[in-house]
mmCIF file of C-alpha atoms in Angstrom:
data_model
loop_
_atom_site.group_PDB
_atom_site.id
_atom_site.type_symbol
_atom_site.label_atom_id
_atom_site.label_comp_id
_atom_site.label_asym_id
_atom_site.label_seq_id
_atom_site.Cartn_x
_atom_site.Cartn_y
_atom_site.Cartn_z
ATOM 1 C CA MET A 1 25.139 -4.193 -18.167
ATOM 2 C CA LYS A 2 23.522 -1.138 -19.592
ATOM 3 C CA LYS A 3 20.651 -3.256 -20.740
ATOM 4 C CA LEU A 4 20.476 -4.846 -17.351
ATOM 5 C CA SER A 5 18.327 -2.037 -16.024
ATOM 6 C CA ARG A 6 17.963 0.767 -18.556
ATOM 7 C CA THR A 7 17.775 -0.665 -22.053
ATOM 8 C CA ARG A 8 17.683 -4.180 -20.711
ATOM 9 C CA THR A 9 14.241 -5.551 -20.126
ATOM 10 C CA ILE A 10 12.169 -5.779 -16.999
ATOM 11 C CA VAL A 11 10.506 -9.114 -16.450
ATOM 12 C CA GLY A 12 7.284 -9.214 -18.419
ATOM 13 C CA GLY A 13 5.717 -12.261 -16.818
ATOM 14 C CA LEU A 14 6.056 -14.754 -14.049
ATOM 15 C CA ALA A 15 8.725 -16.788 -15.835
ATOM 16 C CA PHE A 16 11.151 -13.857 -16.265
ATOM 17 C CA ALA A 17 11.413 -12.401 -12.751
ATOM 18 C CA GLY A 18 14.942 -11.499 -11.533
ATOM 19 C CA ILE A 19 17.033 -14.293 -10.062
ATOM 20 C CA ALA A 20 18.865 -13.546 -6.821
ATOM 21 C CA ALA A 21 22.625 -13.459 -7.368
ATOM 22 C CA THR A 22 25.271 -14.667 -4.932
ATOM 23 C CA GLY A 23 28.871 -13.450 -5.259
ATOM 24 C CA VAL A 24 31.585 -16.074 -5.781
ATOM 25 C CA GLY A 25 35.349 -15.870 -6.109
ATOM 26 C CA LEU A 26 36.982 -15.270 -9.454
ATOM 27 C CA ALA A 27 38.943 -18.520 -9.205
ATOM 28 C CA ALA A 28 35.914 -20.798 -9.693
ATOM 29 C CA ALA A 29 34.936 -20.909 -13.398
ATOM 30 C CA PRO A 30 31.414 -22.161 -14.181
ATOM 31 C CA ALA A 31 31.047 -25.361 -16.184
ATOM 32 C CA ASN A 32 28.929 -23.696 -18.870
ATOM 33 C CA ALA A 33 31.504 -21.057 -19.846
ATOM 34 C CA ALA A 34 30.644 -19.294 -23.095
ATOM 35 C CA SER A 35 33.213 -18.815 -25.837
ATOM 36 C CA GLY A 36 35.296 -15.647 -26.060
ATOM 37 C CA SER A 37 33.689 -14.811 -29.395
ATOM 38 C CA THR A 38 30.249 -14.953 -27.782
ATOM 39 C CA TRP A 39 31.298 -12.481 -25.059
ATOM 40 C CA ASP A 40 32.899 -10.243 -27.697
ATOM 41 C CA ALA A 41 29.651 -10.231 -29.679
ATOM 42 C CA LEU A 42 27.667 -9.404 -26.528
ATOM 43 C CA ALA A 43 30.093 -6.606 -25.629
ATOM 44 C CA GLN A 44 29.777 -5.220 -29.168
ATOM 45 C CA CYS A 45 26.006 -5.012 -28.674
ATOM 46 C CA GLU A 46 26.163 -3.669 -25.092
ATOM 47 C CA SER A 47 28.981 -1.109 -25.361
ATOM 48 C CA GLY A 48 30.216 -1.038 -28.933
ATOM 49 C CA GLY A 49 32.964 -3.443 -27.885
ATOM 50 C CA ASN A 50 34.657 -0.913 -25.558
ATOM 51 C CA TRP A 51 35.806 -2.928 -22.523
ATOM 52 C CA ALA A 52 37.033 0.222 -20.715
ATOM 53 C CA ILE A 53 33.927 2.360 -21.213
ATOM 54 C CA ASN A 54 32.778 4.551 -18.306
ATOM 55 C CA THR A 55 30.278 7.216 -19.329
ATOM 56 C CA GLY A 56 29.173 8.043 -15.777
ATOM 57 C CA ASN A 57 25.702 6.583 -16.167
ATOM 58 C CA GLY A 58 26.129 3.831 -13.559
ATOM 59 C CA PHE A 59 27.140 1.086 -16.013
ATOM 60 C CA TYR A 60 30.733 0.075 -16.637
ATOM 61 C CA GLY A 61 32.918 -1.955 -18.968
ATOM 62 C CA GLY A 62 32.288 -3.930 -22.129
ATOM 63 C CA LEU A 63 29.359 -5.878 -20.626
ATOM 64 C CA GLN A 64 27.879 -2.851 -18.816
ATOM 65 C CA PHE A 65 27.967 -4.035 -15.199
ATOM 66 C CA THR A 66 26.411 -2.089 -12.366
ATOM 67 C CA LEU A 67 28.702 -1.929 -9.354
ATOM 68 C CA GLY A 68 26.201 -3.998 -7.351
ATOM 69 C CA THR A 69 26.194 -6.824 -9.899
ATOM 70 C CA TRP A 70 29.969 -6.643 -10.297
ATOM 71 C CA GLN A 71 30.658 -6.885 -6.553
ATOM 72 C CA ALA A 72 27.978 -9.525 -5.912
ATOM 73 C CA ASN A 73 29.620 -11.804 -8.467
ATOM 74 C CA GLY A 74 33.198 -11.541 -7.257
ATOM 75 C CA GLY A 75 34.431 -8.354 -8.946
ATOM 76 C CA SER A 76 36.526 -5.729 -7.175
ATOM 77 C CA GLY A 77 37.229 -2.109 -8.018
ATOM 78 C CA ASN A 78 35.595 -0.603 -11.096
ATOM 79 C CA PRO A 79 34.608 -2.944 -13.970
ATOM 80 C CA ALA A 80 35.821 -0.426 -16.553
ATOM 81 C CA ALA A 81 39.339 -0.640 -15.084
ATOM 82 C CA ALA A 82 39.381 -4.448 -15.194
ATOM 83 C CA SER A 83 40.788 -6.466 -18.090
ATOM 84 C CA ARG A 84 38.555 -8.100 -20.692
ATOM 85 C CA GLU A 85 39.382 -11.501 -19.190
ATOM 86 C CA THR A 86 38.410 -10.393 -15.659
ATOM 87 C CA GLN A 87 35.128 -8.895 -16.904
ATOM 88 C CA ILE A 88 34.331 -12.158 -18.705
ATOM 89 C CA ALA A 89 35.164 -14.165 -15.557
ATOM 90 C CA VAL A 90 32.663 -12.130 -13.532
ATOM 91 C CA ALA A 91 30.119 -12.319 -16.364
ATOM 92 C CA GLU A 92 30.388 -16.128 -16.327
ATOM 93 C CA ARG A 93 29.135 -16.046 -12.739
ATOM 94 C CA VAL A 94 26.243 -13.791 -13.701
ATOM 95 C CA LEU A 95 25.440 -16.197 -16.539
ATOM 96 C CA ALA A 96 25.521 -19.196 -14.172
ATOM 97 C CA SER A 97 23.057 -17.589 -11.724
ATOM 98 C CA GLN A 98 20.820 -15.487 -14.003
ATOM 99 C CA CYS A 99 21.217 -17.077 -17.461
ATOM 100 C CA TRP A 100 21.492 -14.859 -20.556
ATOM 101 C CA GLY A 101 18.444 -12.961 -19.244
ATOM 102 C CA ALA A 102 20.929 -10.742 -17.399
ATOM 103 C CA TRP A 103 21.469 -9.113 -20.834
ATOM 104 C CA PRO A 104 17.943 -9.642 -22.230
ATOM 105 C CA ALA A 105 17.877 -7.206 -25.159
ATOM 106 C CA CYS A 106 21.280 -8.148 -26.584
ATOM 107 C CA SER A 107 20.990 -11.875 -25.798
ATOM 108 C CA ALA A 108 17.666 -11.956 -27.642
ATOM 109 C CA LYS A 109 19.240 -10.100 -30.558
ATOM 110 C CA LEU A 110 22.128 -12.591 -30.666
ATOM 111 C CA GLY A 111 19.945 -15.680 -30.212
ATOM 112 C CA LEU A 112 21.333 -16.638 -26.784
ATOM 113 C CA SER A 113 19.143 -18.383 -24.214
ATOM 114 C CA GLY A 114 19.445 -20.358 -21.005
ATOM 115 C CA THR A 115 23.086 -20.763 -19.985
ATOM 116 C CA THR A 116 24.348 -22.122 -23.292
ATOM 117 C CA GLY A 117 27.534 -20.661 -24.781
ATOM 118 C CA ALA A 118 26.782 -21.189 -28.476
ATOM 119 C CA ALA A 119 28.220 -18.634 -30.917
ATOM 120 C CA PRO A 120 25.441 -16.157 -31.725
ATOM 121 C CA THR A 121 25.798 -15.961 -35.500
ATOM 122 C CA ALA A 122 26.355 -19.601 -36.496
ATOM 123 C CA ALA A 123 22.722 -20.675 -36.865
ATOM 124 C CA THR A 124 21.374 -17.919 -39.136
ATOM 125 C CA PRO A 125 23.232 -18.138 -42.483
ATOM 126 C CA GLN A 126 23.323 -21.944 -42.787
ATOM 127 C CA PRO A 127 19.646 -22.863 -43.464
ATOM 128 C CA ALA A 128 19.509 -20.917 -46.790
ATOM 129 C CA ALA A 129 22.059 -22.938 -48.811
ATOM 130 C CA PRO A 130 20.779 -26.478 -48.015
ATOM 131 C CA ALA A 131 17.197 -25.366 -48.635
ATOM 132 C CA THR A 132 17.800 -24.343 -52.272
ATOM 133 C CA GLN A 133 19.839 -27.459 -53.121
ATOM 134 C CA ALA A 134 17.514 -29.991 -51.505
ATOM 135 C CA ALA A 135 14.431 -29.111 -53.579
ATOM 136 C CA PRO A 136 15.661 -30.003 -57.136
ATOM 137 C CA GLN A 137 17.709 -33.107 -56.172
ATOM 138 C CA GLN A 138 15.430 -34.837 -53.678
ATOM 139 C CA SER A 139 12.112 -34.058 -55.310
ATOM 140 C CA THR A 140 9.249 -33.033 -52.993
ATOM 141 C CA THR A 141 9.290 -35.932 -50.534
ATOM 142 C CA GLN A 142 12.732 -35.424 -48.919
ATOM 143 C CA ALA A 143 13.097 -31.646 -49.320
ATOM 144 C CA ALA A 144 10.309 -31.019 -46.799
ATOM 145 C CA PRO A 145 11.875 -32.809 -43.776
ATOM 146 C CA GLN A 146 15.273 -31.177 -44.405
ATOM 147 C CA GLN A 147 13.792 -27.693 -44.502
ATOM 148 C CA SER A 148 11.559 -28.245 -41.476
ATOM 149 C CA THR A 149 14.478 -29.003 -39.136
ATOM 150 C CA THR A 150 16.709 -26.005 -39.964
ATOM 151 C CA PRO A 151 14.342 -23.206 -38.739
ATOM 152 C CA ALA A 152 14.654 -24.548 -35.161
ATOM 153 C CA ALA A 153 17.680 -22.325 -34.402
ATOM 154 C CA PRO A 154 15.969 -18.931 -35.051
ATOM 155 C CA GLN A 155 13.048 -19.936 -32.792
ATOM 156 C CA GLN A 156 15.323 -20.105 -29.727
ATOM 157 C CA ALA A 157 15.696 -16.322 -29.693
ATOM 158 C CA ALA A 158 11.988 -15.675 -29.092
ATOM 159 C CA PRO A 159 11.639 -16.097 -25.256
ATOM 160 C CA LYS A 160 13.916 -13.179 -24.364
ATOM 161 C CA ALA A 161 12.260 -10.671 -26.679
ATOM 162 C CA THR A 162 8.940 -10.453 -24.852
ATOM 163 C CA ALA A 163 9.902 -8.508 -21.712
ATOM 164 C CA PRO A 164 8.915 -4.782 -21.464
ATOM 165 C CA ALA A 165 11.423 -1.936 -21.414
ATOM 166 C CA ALA A 166 12.969 -0.482 -18.263
ATOM 167 C CA SER A 167 10.878 2.677 -18.710
ATOM 168 C CA SER A 168 7.837 0.799 -17.340
ATOM 169 C CA LYS A 169 9.163 1.083 -13.787
ATOM 170 C CA PRO A 170 6.080 1.357 -11.549
ATOM 171 C CA ALA A 171 5.210 4.264 -9.299
ATOM 172 C CA ALA A 172 6.118 3.740 -5.654
ATOM 173 C CA VAL A 173 3.366 2.416 -3.365
ATOM 174 C CA ALA A 174 2.859 2.524 0.385
ATOM 175 C CA THR A 175 4.539 -0.167 2.491
ATOM 176 C CA SER A 176 3.141 -2.130 5.430
ATOM 177 C CA GLY A 177 6.222 -1.963 7.609
ATOM 178 C CA LYS A 178 6.792 -5.685 7.183
ATOM 179 C CA THR A 179 9.971 -6.911 5.513
ATOM 180 C CA TYR A 180 11.317 -9.999 3.783
ATOM 181 C CA LYS A 181 14.960 -11.054 3.469
ATOM 182 C CA ILE A 182 15.801 -12.439 0.018
ATOM 183 C CA ALA A 183 17.139 -16.004 -0.030
ATOM 184 C CA SER A 184 19.308 -17.595 -2.709
ATOM 185 C CA GLY A 185 17.146 -18.671 -5.657
ATOM 186 C CA ASP A 186 14.362 -16.168 -4.880
ATOM 187 C CA THR A 187 12.766 -14.024 -7.580
ATOM 188 C CA LEU A 188 10.263 -11.222 -7.076
ATOM 189 C CA ASP A 189 7.600 -13.471 -8.558
ATOM 190 C CA LYS A 190 8.395 -16.363 -6.219
ATOM 191 C CA ILE A 191 8.395 -14.060 -3.204
ATOM 192 C CA ALA A 192 5.093 -12.426 -4.221
ATOM 193 C CA ALA A 193 3.477 -15.844 -4.671
ATOM 194 C CA LYS A 194 4.843 -17.174 -1.384
ATOM 195 C CA LEU A 195 3.646 -14.136 0.591
ATOM 196 C CA ASP A 196 0.334 -13.775 -1.323
ATOM 197 C CA VAL A 197 1.193 -10.223 -2.355
ATOM 198 C CA GLU A 198 -1.840 -8.710 -4.065
ATOM 199 C CA GLY A 199 -0.707 -7.397 -7.450
ATOM 200 C CA GLY A 200 2.119 -9.933 -7.675
ATOM 201 C CA TRP A 201 5.768 -9.144 -8.352
ATOM 202 C CA LYS A 202 5.004 -5.723 -9.866
ATOM 203 C CA GLN A 203 3.326 -4.559 -6.639
ATOM 204 C CA LEU A 204 6.264 -5.960 -4.634
ATOM 205 C CA TRP A 205 8.684 -4.096 -6.894
ATOM 206 C CA ALA A 206 6.620 -0.914 -6.591
ATOM 207 C CA ALA A 207 7.092 -1.085 -2.816
ATOM 208 C CA ASN A 208 10.876 -1.226 -3.300
ATOM 209 C CA THR A 209 11.617 1.125 -6.193
ATOM 210 C CA SER A 210 13.948 3.149 -3.987
ATOM 211 C CA THR A 211 16.309 0.177 -3.634
ATOM 212 C CA ILE A 212 15.544 -1.939 -6.729
ATOM 213 C CA ASP A 213 16.101 -0.264 -10.097
ATOM 214 C CA ASP A 214 15.777 -3.500 -12.040
ATOM 215 C CA PRO A 215 13.679 -6.484 -10.878
ATOM 216 C CA ASN A 216 16.123 -8.765 -12.730
ATOM 217 C CA LEU A 217 18.808 -7.787 -10.210
ATOM 218 C CA ILE A 218 17.988 -8.786 -6.635
ATOM 219 C CA TYR A 219 20.478 -10.379 -4.285
ATOM 220 C CA ALA A 220 20.486 -12.920 -1.499
ATOM 221 C CA GLY A 221 20.490 -11.108 1.844
ATOM 222 C CA GLN A 222 18.730 -7.999 0.482
ATOM 223 C CA THR A 223 15.730 -6.820 2.539
ATOM 224 C CA LEU A 224 12.434 -6.065 0.792
ATOM 225 C CA GLN A 225 9.659 -3.848 2.092
ATOM 226 C CA LEU A 226 6.229 -5.472 1.740
ATOM 227 C CA PRO A 227 3.412 -3.385 0.230
ATOM 228 C CA ALA A 228 0.519 -2.284 2.408
#
């Protein structure tokens, strides 16, 4: 997921901290599986639709997995060598644990949010045609309610567009020597709040920049250094 840590966003506030991922076997498909066309659209945004891409920058395949994310979610070998179907199967597990925020820049661009699998382009072109026909036929009283309901779809894309870019990675800070082992469901924000870390999740991340490139990608069982 190239945008997972480089062009993908870093959490910009408490609600968007990284969700700890737990690897699961490829045989168990999540109930909220997205459509193949949705994954194809996401791959087009992430990698130009090249499911076998490997440019040597640490991100692989059509959905730009890091090896850590790939392995933690049931993948084996190199993502770029896996089939499109296998990459989608692993991505479904990332979606189930991290929502579309695992691909924040492209999911925001495509209007994807939560864990829904709606096709990304269906909502945009439809409001225009009903809007122009409703005004002359229904007068002014019924045209207004019809036009007020259709803009709801574009508004769903807004939450993922607010996070800062990966270039805002903080400078490393001194650590206290104390550690914390990440549990399933933890985020940097939750951990910082639970341990009363001064400076919040950003300070906690700054104490672990050598092991955490992207605060969206932390894993159960990983050990964090606590800031001094």
